[in-house]
Amino acid sequence: MAQTTYSTATEQLQRLQDPNVIISSSNGTTIVYSPLTGDEIPQGLATDGSGSGFSLCAILWIVFSFTLGIPLMLAGFRGWRLTTGVALGLSIALASWSVFVNTLDNVGISDIILTVLVLALFALGFLFGLLEVGRMAGVLHLGIQGGLAVGIRIVLLRSRLLVPDATAFFVNWLLIGFCGLTCAILVVWKQRVGLLLGSASVGTFLCSLGTDLVVNQQSGMSRGLRYLIDRNRYHVVDTTSNGYFPPTSTLVIIALSIALTPAFAFAQHKLFKGHFCPVHHDDIESLHASKEFPVDEESKHKLFGDDTPPDTPLSTTPISTDSHLGPLDDLRTQAANPQKAPTSTADSHGTSSQL
């Protein structure tokens, strides 16, 4: 049996990628075995749809990042359904990309196919977020994404992540999850504040990613995201050999994007005073009518033929009906009461004789 040696990176990744066993042979080749079956695990490249240089995949991700990032950063709070659509689309795209890169085998699929699949799933989520039924889900997802965007950037501020120890790799995700949970609570408790910070955070994250792709291609934030999320056992060797060692420009871009997040959130707060969801003109008129002009009960009862309002007390003062009778009413009264007619006639003759 050939003598085996373990490099530092190999030992760290062996602990990180358990149950994968990494064995470096004497001739310098690295072989990965499964401790469960003893079979060799073939290895592939962890490009994960990123492409290389300024390939078609890379250009698509650059355009995608700026197309979504700039509007969210500058006016995400005013985007309403466009913003909720982007939020749901990003959630589906991130989840699907994570599933793909962690479940594909060493052969996998081409970068362009993976990119198109993820973008197509984003489009489906975006369309769902445009609907009224997806509005509240989009609001919540935007808040969560704002926190995740901050947490991920904090973790990427150091080579081999914020907590580089392989045995404590989960701490990086604990920090990211805490940031996401905090912003989720914030958007429920104080929706306006949560949405302002969420829009600005996601926008600055995407803009920083697009900028870094232009400056450093796949060696900056792109590499960091793949190193953080891709734990595929078929990509162990690639992850070990390349790691995550961001250039200084990447660290500057990330730090600057974090610092600008509250500034853009405050700017949107000043520019957009209204609600996140616009109120229709008809709703405003009905709201004002119900508050400023309450329904007149008397008018309502007259409308249905009841001349006496229910809350109006009955008058106890006797009312003379004669004062309201016309000539025809006098004749009807005399016909109904004939005993009073002679008296009335005599009185009238007496009055005439006196005249």
PDB file of N, CA and C in Angstrom, residues 47-52 55-58 60-61 96-97 100-101 107-121:
ATOM      1  N   THR A  47     -17.040  25.209 -10.494  1.00  0.00           N
ATOM      2  CA  THR A  47     -17.323  26.500 -11.132  1.00  0.00           C
ATOM      3  C   THR A  47     -18.734  26.977 -10.804  1.00  0.00           C
ATOM      4  N   ASP A  48     -19.668  26.044 -10.633  1.00  0.00           N
ATOM      5  CA  ASP A  48     -21.020  26.343 -10.141  1.00  0.00           C
ATOM      6  C   ASP A  48     -21.753  27.401 -10.970  1.00  0.00           C
ATOM      7  N   GLY A  49     -21.546  27.378 -12.273  1.00  0.00           N
ATOM      8  CA  GLY A  49     -22.251  28.318 -13.137  1.00  0.00           C
ATOM      9  C   GLY A  49     -21.636  29.694 -13.233  1.00  0.00           C
ATOM     10  N   SER A  50     -20.440  29.880 -12.652  1.00  0.00           N
ATOM     11  CA  SER A  50     -19.828  31.213 -12.656  1.00  0.00           C
ATOM     12  C   SER A  50     -19.118  31.536 -13.958  1.00  0.00           C
ATOM     13  N   GLY A  51     -18.759  30.492 -14.721  1.00  0.00           N
ATOM     14  CA  GLY A  51     -18.018  30.734 -15.943  1.00  0.00           C
ATOM     15  C   GLY A  51     -16.562  31.051 -15.661  1.00  0.00           C
ATOM     16  N   SER A  52     -15.915  31.677 -16.614  1.00  0.00           N
ATOM     17  CA  SER A  52     -14.512  32.062 -16.457  1.00  0.00           C
ATOM     18  C   SER A  52     -14.268  33.368 -17.193  1.00  0.00           C
ATOM     19  N   SER A  55     -16.740  35.318 -19.794  1.00  0.00           N
ATOM     20  CA  SER A  55     -17.530  34.412 -20.621  1.00  0.00           C
ATOM     21  C   SER A  55     -18.996  34.827 -20.581  1.00  0.00           C
ATOM     22  N   LEU A  56     -19.811  34.126 -21.361  1.00  0.00           N
ATOM     23  CA  LEU A  56     -21.227  34.473 -21.426  1.00  0.00           C
ATOM     24  C   LEU A  56     -21.889  34.375 -20.053  1.00  0.00           C
ATOM     25  N   CYS A  57     -21.544  33.336 -19.299  1.00  0.00           N
ATOM     26  CA  CYS A  57     -22.122  33.191 -17.951  1.00  0.00           C
ATOM     27  C   CYS A  57     -21.745  34.369 -17.068  1.00  0.00           C
ATOM     28  N   ALA A  58     -20.475  34.746 -17.107  1.00  0.00           N
ATOM     29  CA  ALA A  58     -20.023  35.858 -16.274  1.00  0.00           C
ATOM     30  C   ALA A  58     -20.729  37.157 -16.654  1.00  0.00           C
ATOM     31  N   LEU A  60     -23.678  37.449 -18.029  1.00  0.00           N
ATOM     32  CA  LEU A  60     -25.069  37.354 -17.581  1.00  0.00           C
ATOM     33  C   LEU A  60     -25.198  37.693 -16.098  1.00  0.00           C
ATOM     34  N   TRP A  61     -24.265  37.200 -15.288  1.00  0.00           N
ATOM     35  CA  TRP A  61     -24.335  37.493 -13.851  1.00  0.00           C
ATOM     36  C   TRP A  61     -24.023  38.958 -13.560  1.00  0.00           C
ATOM     37  N   SER A  96     -32.406  27.414  -5.287  1.00  0.00           N
ATOM     38  CA  SER A  96     -32.211  26.440  -6.366  1.00  0.00           C
ATOM     39  C   SER A  96     -30.732  26.300  -6.719  1.00  0.00           C
ATOM     40  N   TRP A  97     -30.006  27.412  -6.754  1.00  0.00           N
ATOM     41  CA  TRP A  97     -28.576  27.339  -7.052  1.00  0.00           C
ATOM     42  C   TRP A  97     -27.844  26.529  -5.987  1.00  0.00           C
ATOM     43  N   PHE A 100     -28.538  22.843  -6.574  1.00  0.00           N
ATOM     44  CA  PHE A 100     -27.827  22.327  -7.746  1.00  0.00           C
ATOM     45  C   PHE A 100     -26.356  22.074  -7.433  1.00  0.00           C
ATOM     46  N   VAL A 101     -25.680  23.063  -6.868  1.00  0.00           N
ATOM     47  CA  VAL A 101     -24.233  22.947  -6.684  1.00  0.00           C
ATOM     48  C   VAL A 101     -23.867  21.918  -5.622  1.00  0.00           C
ATOM     49  N   VAL A 107     -19.525  15.149 -12.928  1.00  0.00           N
ATOM     50  CA  VAL A 107     -19.732  15.587 -14.312  1.00  0.00           C
ATOM     51  C   VAL A 107     -20.561  16.857 -14.336  1.00  0.00           C
ATOM     52  N   GLY A 108     -21.664  16.855 -13.576  1.00  0.00           N
ATOM     53  CA  GLY A 108     -22.499  18.041 -13.456  1.00  0.00           C
ATOM     54  C   GLY A 108     -23.123  18.447 -14.777  1.00  0.00           C
ATOM     55  N   ILE A 109     -23.399  19.718 -14.884  1.00  0.00           N
ATOM     56  CA  ILE A 109     -23.926  20.297 -16.119  1.00  0.00           C
ATOM     57  C   ILE A 109     -23.091  21.525 -16.452  1.00  0.00           C
ATOM     58  N   SER A 110     -23.188  21.972 -17.682  1.00  0.00           N
ATOM     59  CA  SER A 110     -22.378  23.116 -18.096  1.00  0.00           C
ATOM     60  C   SER A 110     -22.802  24.380 -17.356  1.00  0.00           C
ATOM     61  N   ASP A 111     -21.878  25.319 -17.263  1.00  0.00           N
ATOM     62  CA  ASP A 111     -22.152  26.572 -16.554  1.00  0.00           C
ATOM     63  C   ASP A 111     -23.310  27.339 -17.176  1.00  0.00           C
ATOM     64  N   ILE A 112     -23.392  27.346 -18.501  1.00  0.00           N
ATOM     65  CA  ILE A 112     -24.440  28.123 -19.157  1.00  0.00           C
ATOM     66  C   ILE A 112     -25.815  27.513 -18.888  1.00  0.00           C
ATOM     67  N   ILE A 113     -25.895  26.176 -18.860  1.00  0.00           N
ATOM     68  CA  ILE A 113     -27.184  25.535 -18.571  1.00  0.00           C
ATOM     69  C   ILE A 113     -27.608  25.818 -17.137  1.00  0.00           C
ATOM     70  N   LEU A 114     -26.669  25.718 -16.207  1.00  0.00           N
ATOM     71  CA  LEU A 114     -26.988  26.003 -14.809  1.00  0.00           C
ATOM     72  C   LEU A 114     -27.420  27.453 -14.635  1.00  0.00           C
ATOM     73  N   THR A 115     -26.735  28.357 -15.306  1.00  0.00           N
ATOM     74  CA  THR A 115     -27.094  29.776 -15.212  1.00  0.00           C
ATOM     75  C   THR A 115     -28.493  30.029 -15.754  1.00  0.00           C
ATOM     76  N   VAL A 116     -28.802  29.450 -16.904  1.00  0.00           N
ATOM     77  CA  VAL A 116     -30.125  29.643 -17.504  1.00  0.00           C
ATOM     78  C   VAL A 116     -31.213  29.058 -16.607  1.00  0.00           C
ATOM     79  N   LEU A 117     -30.965  27.898 -16.013  1.00  0.00           N
ATOM     80  CA  LEU A 117     -31.947  27.286 -15.116  1.00  0.00           C
ATOM     81  C   LEU A 117     -32.230  28.179 -13.912  1.00  0.00           C
ATOM     82  N   VAL A 118     -31.184  28.695 -13.313  1.00  0.00           N
ATOM     83  CA  VAL A 118     -31.357  29.546 -12.131  1.00  0.00           C
ATOM     84  C   VAL A 118     -32.087  30.836 -12.496  1.00  0.00           C
ATOM     85  N   LEU A 119     -31.725  31.432 -13.625  1.00  0.00           N
ATOM     86  CA  LEU A 119     -32.399  32.663 -14.044  1.00  0.00           C
ATOM     87  C   LEU A 119     -33.861  32.406 -14.406  1.00  0.00           C
ATOM     88  N   ALA A 120     -34.155  31.246 -14.978  1.00  0.00           N
ATOM     89  CA  ALA A 120     -35.548  30.909 -15.291  1.00  0.00           C
ATOM     90  C   ALA A 120     -36.366  30.746 -14.015  1.00  0.00           C
ATOM     91  N   LEU A 121     -35.794  30.120 -13.002  1.00  0.00           N
ATOM     92  CA  LEU A 121     -36.492  29.983 -11.723  1.00  0.00           C
ATOM     93  C   LEU A 121     -36.664  31.338 -11.047  1.00  0.00           C
TER      94      LEU A 121
END
